[in-house]
Short mmCIF file of C-alpha atoms and ligand atoms in Angstrom, two decimals:
data_model
loop_
_atom_site.label_atom_id
_atom_site.label_comp_id
_atom_site.label_asym_id
_atom_site.label_seq_id
_atom_site.Cartn_x
_atom_site.Cartn_y
_atom_site.Cartn_z
CA MET A 1 129.43 25.50 137.97
CA ASN A 2 127.00 24.86 134.84
CA HIS A 3 127.37 21.36 133.42
CA ALA A 4 125.98 22.35 129.85
CA ASN A 5 129.37 21.40 128.18
CA GLU A 6 129.12 17.73 129.60
CA CYS A 7 125.48 17.33 128.43
CA ILE A 8 125.45 15.17 125.22
CA ASP A 9 121.98 16.47 124.13
CA CYS A 10 120.57 12.72 124.41
CA LYS A 11 117.20 14.17 125.20
CA ALA A 12 116.58 11.30 127.58
CA CYS A 13 115.41 13.60 130.34
CA MET A 14 113.10 15.18 128.12
CA LYS A 15 111.13 12.03 127.61
CA GLY A 16 109.29 12.10 130.87
CA CYS A 17 109.05 15.67 131.24
CA LEU A 18 106.21 17.63 129.67
CA MET A 19 107.91 20.97 130.92
CA MET A 20 110.98 20.59 128.89
CA GLU A 21 108.93 19.64 125.82
CA GLU A 22 106.94 22.93 126.17
CA PHE A 23 109.97 24.83 126.45
CA THR A 24 112.74 23.69 124.46
CA ASP A 25 113.78 20.89 121.91
CA SER A 26 117.60 20.81 123.35
CA PRO A 27 118.07 20.26 127.09
CA LYS A 28 121.84 21.35 126.48
CA THR A 29 120.59 24.80 125.14
CA LEU A 30 118.25 25.15 127.91
CA LEU A 31 121.31 24.39 130.20
CA GLU A 32 123.25 27.06 128.41
CA SER A 33 120.93 29.53 129.11
CA ILE A 34 119.15 28.45 132.38
CA GLN A 35 120.50 31.43 134.43
CA ASN A 36 118.49 33.84 132.41
CA SER A 37 115.57 31.74 131.40
CA PRO A 38 112.40 33.21 131.88
CA ALA A 39 110.50 32.81 135.36
CA LYS A 40 107.93 30.89 133.65
CA VAL A 41 110.47 28.05 132.85
CA ALA A 42 111.66 27.62 136.33
CA PHE A 43 108.52 27.65 138.03
CA SER A 44 107.01 25.11 135.46
CA CYS A 45 109.50 22.50 136.90
CA ALA A 46 107.49 19.94 139.07
CA ALA A 47 110.56 18.98 141.00
CA CYS A 48 110.07 15.60 140.20
CA GLY A 49 113.62 14.43 139.90
CA TYR A 50 113.22 12.47 136.69
CA CYS A 51 115.71 14.14 134.80
CA ALA A 52 118.52 13.53 137.27
CA HIS A 53 117.75 10.15 137.67
CA VAL A 54 117.97 9.05 133.86
CA CYS A 55 120.72 11.43 132.84
CA PRO A 56 123.77 9.34 131.70
CA LYS A 57 126.07 12.26 132.78
CA ASP A 58 124.80 12.69 136.01
CA ILE A 59 123.18 16.12 135.42
CA SER A 60 120.28 17.46 137.40
CA ILE A 61 118.58 20.12 135.62
CA GLN A 62 116.04 20.05 138.52
CA GLU A 63 118.81 21.55 140.78
CA TYR A 64 119.57 24.25 138.18
CA PHE A 65 115.54 25.16 138.54
CA VAL A 66 115.99 25.06 142.30
CA GLU A 67 118.40 27.43 142.40
CA ARG A 68 116.64 29.73 139.91
CA LYS A 69 113.49 29.48 141.75
CA GLU A 70 115.14 30.67 144.96
CA ALA A 71 116.85 33.43 143.05
CA LEU A 72 113.60 34.63 141.44
CA ALA A 73 111.26 33.97 144.55
CA PRO A 74 111.40 37.68 145.98
CA SER A 75 110.75 39.49 142.86
CA GLU A 76 108.45 36.70 140.92
CA LEU A 77 106.53 34.61 143.17
CA HIS A 78 103.50 37.05 143.05
CA ASN A 79 103.25 36.41 139.40
CA PHE A 80 102.50 32.70 140.06
CA GLY A 81 99.71 32.21 142.49
CA TYR A 82 101.95 32.55 145.40
CA LYS A 83 99.16 34.62 147.44
CA ALA A 84 97.13 31.56 147.64
CA VAL A 85 100.05 29.37 148.50
CA LEU A 86 100.73 31.57 151.26
CA PHE A 87 97.28 31.72 152.52
CA HIS A 88 97.42 27.84 152.50
CA GLN A 89 100.35 27.66 154.56
CA VAL A 90 99.33 30.22 157.32
CA LEU A 91 96.11 28.14 157.62
CA SER A 92 97.78 24.78 157.56
CA PHE A 93 100.11 25.81 160.38
CA SER A 94 97.28 27.68 162.41
CA LYS A 95 96.17 26.27 165.88
CA PRO A 96 92.62 25.14 164.38
CA LEU A 97 94.26 22.88 162.02
CA THR A 98 97.21 21.52 164.00
CA THR A 99 97.57 19.46 167.00
CA ILE A 100 99.64 16.99 168.72
CA LYS A 101 98.37 14.11 171.03
CA LYS A 102 99.86 11.42 173.15
CA PHE A 103 96.86 8.75 174.16
CA SER A 104 98.24 7.48 177.12
CA ALA A 105 100.66 8.86 179.53
CA THR A 106 101.95 5.52 180.77
CA ASN A 107 102.95 3.77 177.81
CA TYR A 108 103.80 6.44 175.06
CA SER A 109 106.25 4.85 172.88
CA HIS A 110 107.75 8.23 171.76
CA MET A 111 106.65 7.22 168.24
CA ALA A 112 104.13 9.78 166.63
CA PHE A 113 101.97 9.39 163.40
CA MET A 114 101.94 12.16 161.05
CA PRO A 115 98.87 11.91 158.55
CA GLY A 116 99.68 15.01 156.67
CA CYS A 117 97.89 17.84 155.06
CA ALA A 118 96.46 15.92 152.08
CA LEU A 119 95.12 13.09 153.89
CA SER A 120 93.57 15.00 156.65
CA SER A 121 91.89 17.13 154.26
CA TYR A 122 90.50 14.00 152.15
CA SER A 123 89.01 12.17 155.04
CA PRO A 124 88.99 12.66 158.75
CA LYS A 125 87.28 9.07 158.93
CA LEU A 126 90.14 7.63 156.87
CA VAL A 127 92.78 8.86 159.49
CA GLU A 128 90.52 7.77 162.37
CA SER A 129 90.53 4.25 161.20
CA ILE A 130 94.40 4.31 160.51
CA ILE A 131 94.85 5.62 164.26
CA HIS A 132 92.66 2.92 165.57
CA HIS A 133 94.66 0.38 163.53
CA LEU A 134 97.82 1.61 164.63
CA GLN A 135 96.76 1.64 168.67
CA ARG A 136 95.96 -2.08 168.18
CA VAL A 137 99.24 -2.85 166.42
CA SER A 138 101.64 -0.31 168.04
CA PRO A 139 100.08 0.90 171.19
CA GLY A 140 101.46 4.07 172.39
CA MET A 141 101.95 5.84 169.39
CA GLY A 142 100.85 9.50 169.46
CA VAL A 143 99.83 11.71 166.57
CA LEU A 144 101.43 14.90 165.20
CA MET A 145 98.83 16.66 162.93
CA GLN A 146 101.39 19.39 161.20
CA CYS A 147 102.11 20.59 157.71
CA CYS A 148 105.89 19.67 156.68
CA GLY A 149 106.01 23.09 154.70
CA LYS A 150 106.93 21.69 151.22
CA PRO A 151 104.91 24.43 149.09
CA THR A 152 107.15 27.26 150.25
CA ARG A 153 110.45 25.07 149.91
CA VAL A 154 109.59 23.80 146.56
CA LEU A 155 108.59 27.27 145.38
CA GLY A 156 111.98 28.85 146.77
CA ASP A 157 110.85 31.00 149.49
CA ILE A 158 113.49 29.69 151.94
CA PRO A 159 112.97 32.46 154.43
CA ARG A 160 109.41 31.67 154.89
CA PHE A 161 109.76 27.79 154.74
CA GLU A 162 112.37 28.07 157.70
CA ARG A 163 109.99 29.81 159.74
CA PHE A 164 107.23 27.28 158.89
CA TYR A 165 109.43 24.11 159.41
CA SER A 166 110.59 25.51 162.87
CA ALA A 167 107.04 25.17 164.03
CA LEU A 168 107.05 21.33 162.96
CA GLU A 169 110.46 21.04 164.91
CA ARG A 170 108.74 22.68 168.03
CA ASP A 171 105.84 20.01 167.93
CA ILE A 172 108.26 17.10 167.45
CA ALA A 173 110.15 18.44 170.69
CA ARG A 174 106.89 19.19 172.67
CA LEU A 175 105.66 15.68 171.88
CA GLY A 176 109.30 14.29 172.77
CA ALA A 177 108.93 12.05 169.84
CA THR A 178 111.91 10.09 168.47
CA THR A 179 110.33 8.23 165.54
CA ILE A 180 107.89 9.76 163.00
CA VAL A 181 105.47 7.46 160.92
CA THR A 182 104.53 9.39 157.85
CA ALA A 183 101.64 8.63 155.50
CA CYS A 184 102.68 11.32 153.05
CA GLU A 185 105.64 10.93 150.79
CA ASN A 186 106.58 14.65 150.95
CA CYS A 187 106.47 14.74 154.88
CA TYR A 188 108.51 11.61 154.67
CA MET A 189 111.18 13.10 152.56
CA SER A 190 111.20 16.56 154.29
CA LEU A 191 111.71 14.83 157.60
CA LYS A 192 114.36 12.39 156.56
CA THR A 193 116.10 14.97 154.88
CA LEU A 194 115.80 17.98 157.23
CA SER A 195 115.26 16.39 160.70
CA PRO A 196 117.90 13.66 160.95
CA HIS A 197 117.71 13.90 164.75
CA VAL A 198 114.27 11.97 164.47
CA LYS A 199 113.93 8.47 162.83
CA THR A 200 111.29 8.75 160.09
CA ILE A 201 109.38 5.52 158.94
CA SER A 202 107.03 5.31 156.26
CA LEU A 203 103.52 4.01 157.42
CA TYR A 204 103.49 1.69 154.57
CA GLU A 205 106.71 -0.16 155.73
CA TRP A 206 105.40 0.18 159.19
CA LEU A 207 101.89 -1.54 158.20
CA ASP A 208 103.92 -4.15 156.22
CA GLN A 209 105.82 -5.04 159.47
CA MET A 210 102.98 -4.68 161.79
CA GLY A 211 100.01 -6.08 160.01
CA ILE A 212 96.88 -5.03 158.39
CA PRO A 213 93.24 -5.56 158.57
CA GLU A 214 92.08 -8.60 156.95
CA CYS A 215 91.09 -8.18 153.57
CA SER A 216 91.01 -9.67 150.18
CA PHE A 217 90.63 -8.08 146.69
CA GLU A 218 91.14 -11.39 145.06
CA ASN A 219 88.12 -11.15 142.54
CA ALA A 220 88.88 -7.44 141.85
CA THR A 221 90.12 -6.05 138.35
CA PRO A 222 93.77 -5.55 138.28
CA VAL A 223 94.78 -1.93 139.02
CA ALA A 224 97.81 -0.05 138.07
CA LEU A 225 100.25 1.00 140.85
CA HIS A 226 101.69 4.45 140.59
CA ASP A 227 104.85 5.35 142.60
CA PRO A 228 105.05 9.06 144.07
CA CYS A 229 108.00 11.04 142.75
CA PRO A 230 109.28 12.33 146.13
CA THR A 231 110.29 8.91 147.15
CA ARG A 232 111.52 7.59 143.90
CA HIS A 233 114.90 6.34 145.52
CA GLU A 234 113.36 4.68 148.76
CA HIS A 235 113.60 1.01 147.30
CA GLU A 236 112.66 -0.60 150.64
CA LEU A 237 109.24 1.80 150.62
CA HIS A 238 108.61 0.55 147.05
CA GLU A 239 108.98 -3.24 148.15
CA SER A 240 106.66 -2.63 151.08
CA VAL A 241 104.07 -1.33 148.95
CA ARG A 242 103.92 -4.16 146.68
CA SER A 243 104.16 -6.57 149.66
CA LEU A 244 101.03 -5.10 150.99
CA LEU A 245 99.17 -5.28 147.73
CA LYS A 246 100.22 -8.94 147.81
CA LYS A 247 98.88 -9.30 151.43
CA MET A 248 95.74 -7.83 150.07
CA LYS A 249 95.49 -10.34 147.28
CA LEU A 250 94.95 -7.28 144.69
CA SER A 251 96.27 -8.04 141.35
CA PHE A 252 98.50 -4.94 140.20
CA LYS A 253 100.26 -3.94 136.97
CA GLU A 254 103.32 -1.78 137.11
CA PHE A 255 103.73 1.34 134.91
CA LYS A 256 106.58 1.14 132.41
CA TYR A 257 108.04 4.10 134.41
CA ASN A 258 107.63 2.91 138.06
CA ARG A 259 109.84 2.93 141.02
CA ASP A 260 112.97 4.90 140.51
CA LYS A 261 112.08 5.79 137.14
CA THR A 262 108.50 7.17 138.02
CA GLN A 263 106.94 10.18 136.42
CA CYS A 264 105.22 12.92 138.04
CA CYS A 265 101.52 12.89 138.77
CA GLY A 266 101.03 16.64 137.81
CA SER A 267 100.84 17.91 141.26
CA GLY A 268 104.88 17.92 142.01
CA GLY A 269 106.29 21.49 142.65
CA MET A 270 102.89 23.21 143.21
CA LEU A 271 102.62 22.99 139.48
CA ASP A 272 98.77 23.07 139.66
CA VAL A 273 99.23 26.91 141.12
CA THR A 274 102.19 27.93 138.83
CA ASN A 275 101.33 26.39 135.64
CA PRO A 276 97.90 24.67 135.93
CA LYS A 277 97.69 23.96 132.11
CA LEU A 278 100.71 21.99 132.27
CA ALA A 279 99.69 20.17 135.37
CA ARG A 280 96.66 19.23 133.91
CA GLU A 281 98.44 17.85 130.77
CA GLN A 282 100.72 15.71 133.11
CA MET A 283 97.94 14.23 134.89
CA VAL A 284 96.22 13.19 131.84
CA SER A 285 99.77 11.86 130.25
CA ARG A 286 100.56 9.72 133.32
CA ALA A 287 97.00 8.39 134.00
CA HIS A 288 96.78 7.24 130.32
CA GLN A 289 100.36 5.21 130.53
CA THR A 290 98.31 2.54 131.77
CA GLU A 291 95.27 0.56 130.50
CA CYS A 292 93.88 -0.06 133.79
CA ASP A 293 91.14 1.94 135.05
CA THR A 294 92.03 2.44 138.44
CA ILE A 295 95.26 3.58 139.56
CA VAL A 296 96.39 2.84 143.18
CA SER A 297 98.82 5.28 145.02
CA TYR A 298 100.39 5.89 148.26
CA CYS A 299 100.13 9.56 148.12
CA GLN A 300 96.81 11.14 148.49
CA GLU A 301 97.81 14.07 145.80
CA CYS A 302 98.83 11.43 143.46
CA ALA A 303 95.59 9.42 143.72
CA ARG A 304 93.49 12.82 143.24
CA SER A 305 95.78 13.69 140.22
CA MET A 306 95.27 10.22 138.54
CA SER A 307 91.31 10.95 139.08
CA ARG A 308 91.68 14.50 137.58
CA GLY A 309 93.63 12.91 134.67
CA GLY A 310 90.69 10.81 133.78
CA LYS A 311 90.93 7.51 135.60
CA SER A 312 89.95 6.39 139.16
CA GLY A 313 92.71 7.20 141.39
CA VAL A 314 92.51 5.40 145.00
CA HIS A 315 94.88 5.70 147.82
CA ILE A 316 96.03 2.06 149.28
CA LEU A 317 94.96 3.28 152.59
CA ASP A 318 91.43 3.67 151.48
CA LEU A 319 91.43 0.11 150.28
CA LEU A 320 92.45 -1.05 153.82
CA PHE A 321 90.39 1.21 155.69
CA THR A 322 87.58 2.84 153.79
CA PRO A 323 85.10 0.04 153.32
CA THR A 324 82.82 2.25 150.62
CA VAL A 325 86.18 3.00 148.42
CA ALA A 326 87.10 -0.41 148.69
CA ARG A 327 83.76 -1.52 147.41
CA SER A 328 83.77 0.85 144.45
CA PHE A 329 87.38 1.75 143.70
CA LYS A 330 86.19 5.21 143.58
CA GLN A 331 87.14 8.27 145.68
CA PRO A 332 84.74 11.00 146.45
CA LEU A 333 86.35 14.43 144.92
CA HIS A 334 85.77 17.36 147.29
CA GLY A 335 85.88 21.19 146.67
CA THR A 336 88.19 23.55 148.53
CA LEU A 337 85.78 24.29 151.63
CA THR A 338 85.17 20.77 152.08
CA SER A 339 88.68 20.05 152.23
CA TRP A 340 89.43 22.77 154.82
CA MET A 341 86.51 21.55 156.87
CA ASN A 342 87.94 18.17 156.83
CA ARG A 343 90.96 19.31 158.17
CA TYR A 344 89.48 20.78 161.07
CA LYS A 345 87.45 17.74 161.90
CA THR A 346 90.43 15.67 161.51
CA LYS A 347 91.96 17.89 164.23
CA ARG A 348 88.71 17.48 166.43
CA MET A 349 88.93 14.02 166.00
CA ILE A 350 92.23 13.68 167.04
CA GLN A 351 91.69 15.77 170.06
CA ASN A 352 88.40 13.76 171.15
CA PHE A 353 90.21 10.24 170.19
CA LYS A 354 89.46 7.53 172.57
CA VAL A 355 91.68 4.34 172.46
CA LYS A 356 89.40 1.09 171.93
CA LEU A 357 91.46 -2.01 172.20
S1 SF4 B 401 112.65 17.92 138.11
FE1 SF4 B 401 110.97 16.91 136.69
S2 SF4 B 401 109.64 18.57 135.98
FE2 SF4 B 401 111.88 19.51 136.55
S3 SF4 B 401 112.89 19.64 134.57
FE3 SF4 B 401 113.52 17.63 135.83
S4 SF4 B 401 111.91 15.94 134.79
FE4 SF4 B 401 111.45 17.92 134.06
S1 SF4 B 402 119.61 13.46 130.01
FE1 SF4 B 402 121.59 14.54 130.72
S2 SF4 B 402 123.08 14.40 128.83
FE2 SF4 B 402 121.02 13.76 127.97
S3 SF4 B 402 119.98 15.56 127.43
FE3 SF4 B 402 119.34 15.48 129.43
S4 SF4 B 402 120.67 16.72 130.73
FE4 SF4 B 402 121.78 16.38 128.79
#
């Protein structure tokens, strides 16, 4: 059923969506013609969920685009950089870049930490430091280095997504894990919605409960906190991140559009591949919604997008576990080759990891 007739054209959904601004001046008109809209419109939706959250009539334009992408995927995806996405996904699920590990046969807790692709590509050292810390505060936790397959799902290639996701399910079964602790917000939402047989906990909630390394940023210049859009409705997670920042004594400012009203960083929905110009505009737009020069987030893609948008994007995990970034409030930016090498190094590190208590 199309809800176009319920839309009052208040344009609330447009205010946080550059994509709608680019393609229409009336959401009602867009809804009326959405089934016949050009493929470029649907593949420019970042799947951020902002439109559904702010709509007074509970209309989710995002859902229409999800359907549209799925219908168009077989014939149109190749026009939107999909070859590169598929190459990325095939490598992401390949043996050299995936692994599972239990560190102790005797006290395995049936919990596993899942760092996710973005963090593994960014810094094997950071992932290693997190694992060391987790072994101290929650001994017996294993590691699951695997992709959640979101790129194929968000672009509407459901048959391929299902094949990829089944590899993640197989690894969870091989590990015998009943709880997965995720560092990435995409992994968190994928597991929470698609694998209800396991308990999914965000690393940030876990660290807030179990403890963080001693640190103080009392004298640092205030930063802005960006909430990633996949977890816009996860209120406890929002609270945990704010609690962590308070424990770190890091003064932070909220974005006007924060928590469940947060806006996309520009990387959602594989926008960087399907419509790079719009992705870049969204990165710049979001990064400049705050006066702060440093923007802290709890998603590596968001942190990177804020740097690409002209500010200094930093991951909260960097501030806890990467001394160089904690001193400079600047992440190193890597090219594609380094990112793939880092993922391989992360896998090797996990395989060779020795627990030091
Ligand atoms: S999900 Fe986000 S990008 Fe897509 S239409 Fe809604 S607000 Fe725009
Ligand atoms: S917020 Fe809802 S009612 Fe308002 S224009 Fe958008 S879809 Fe229509």
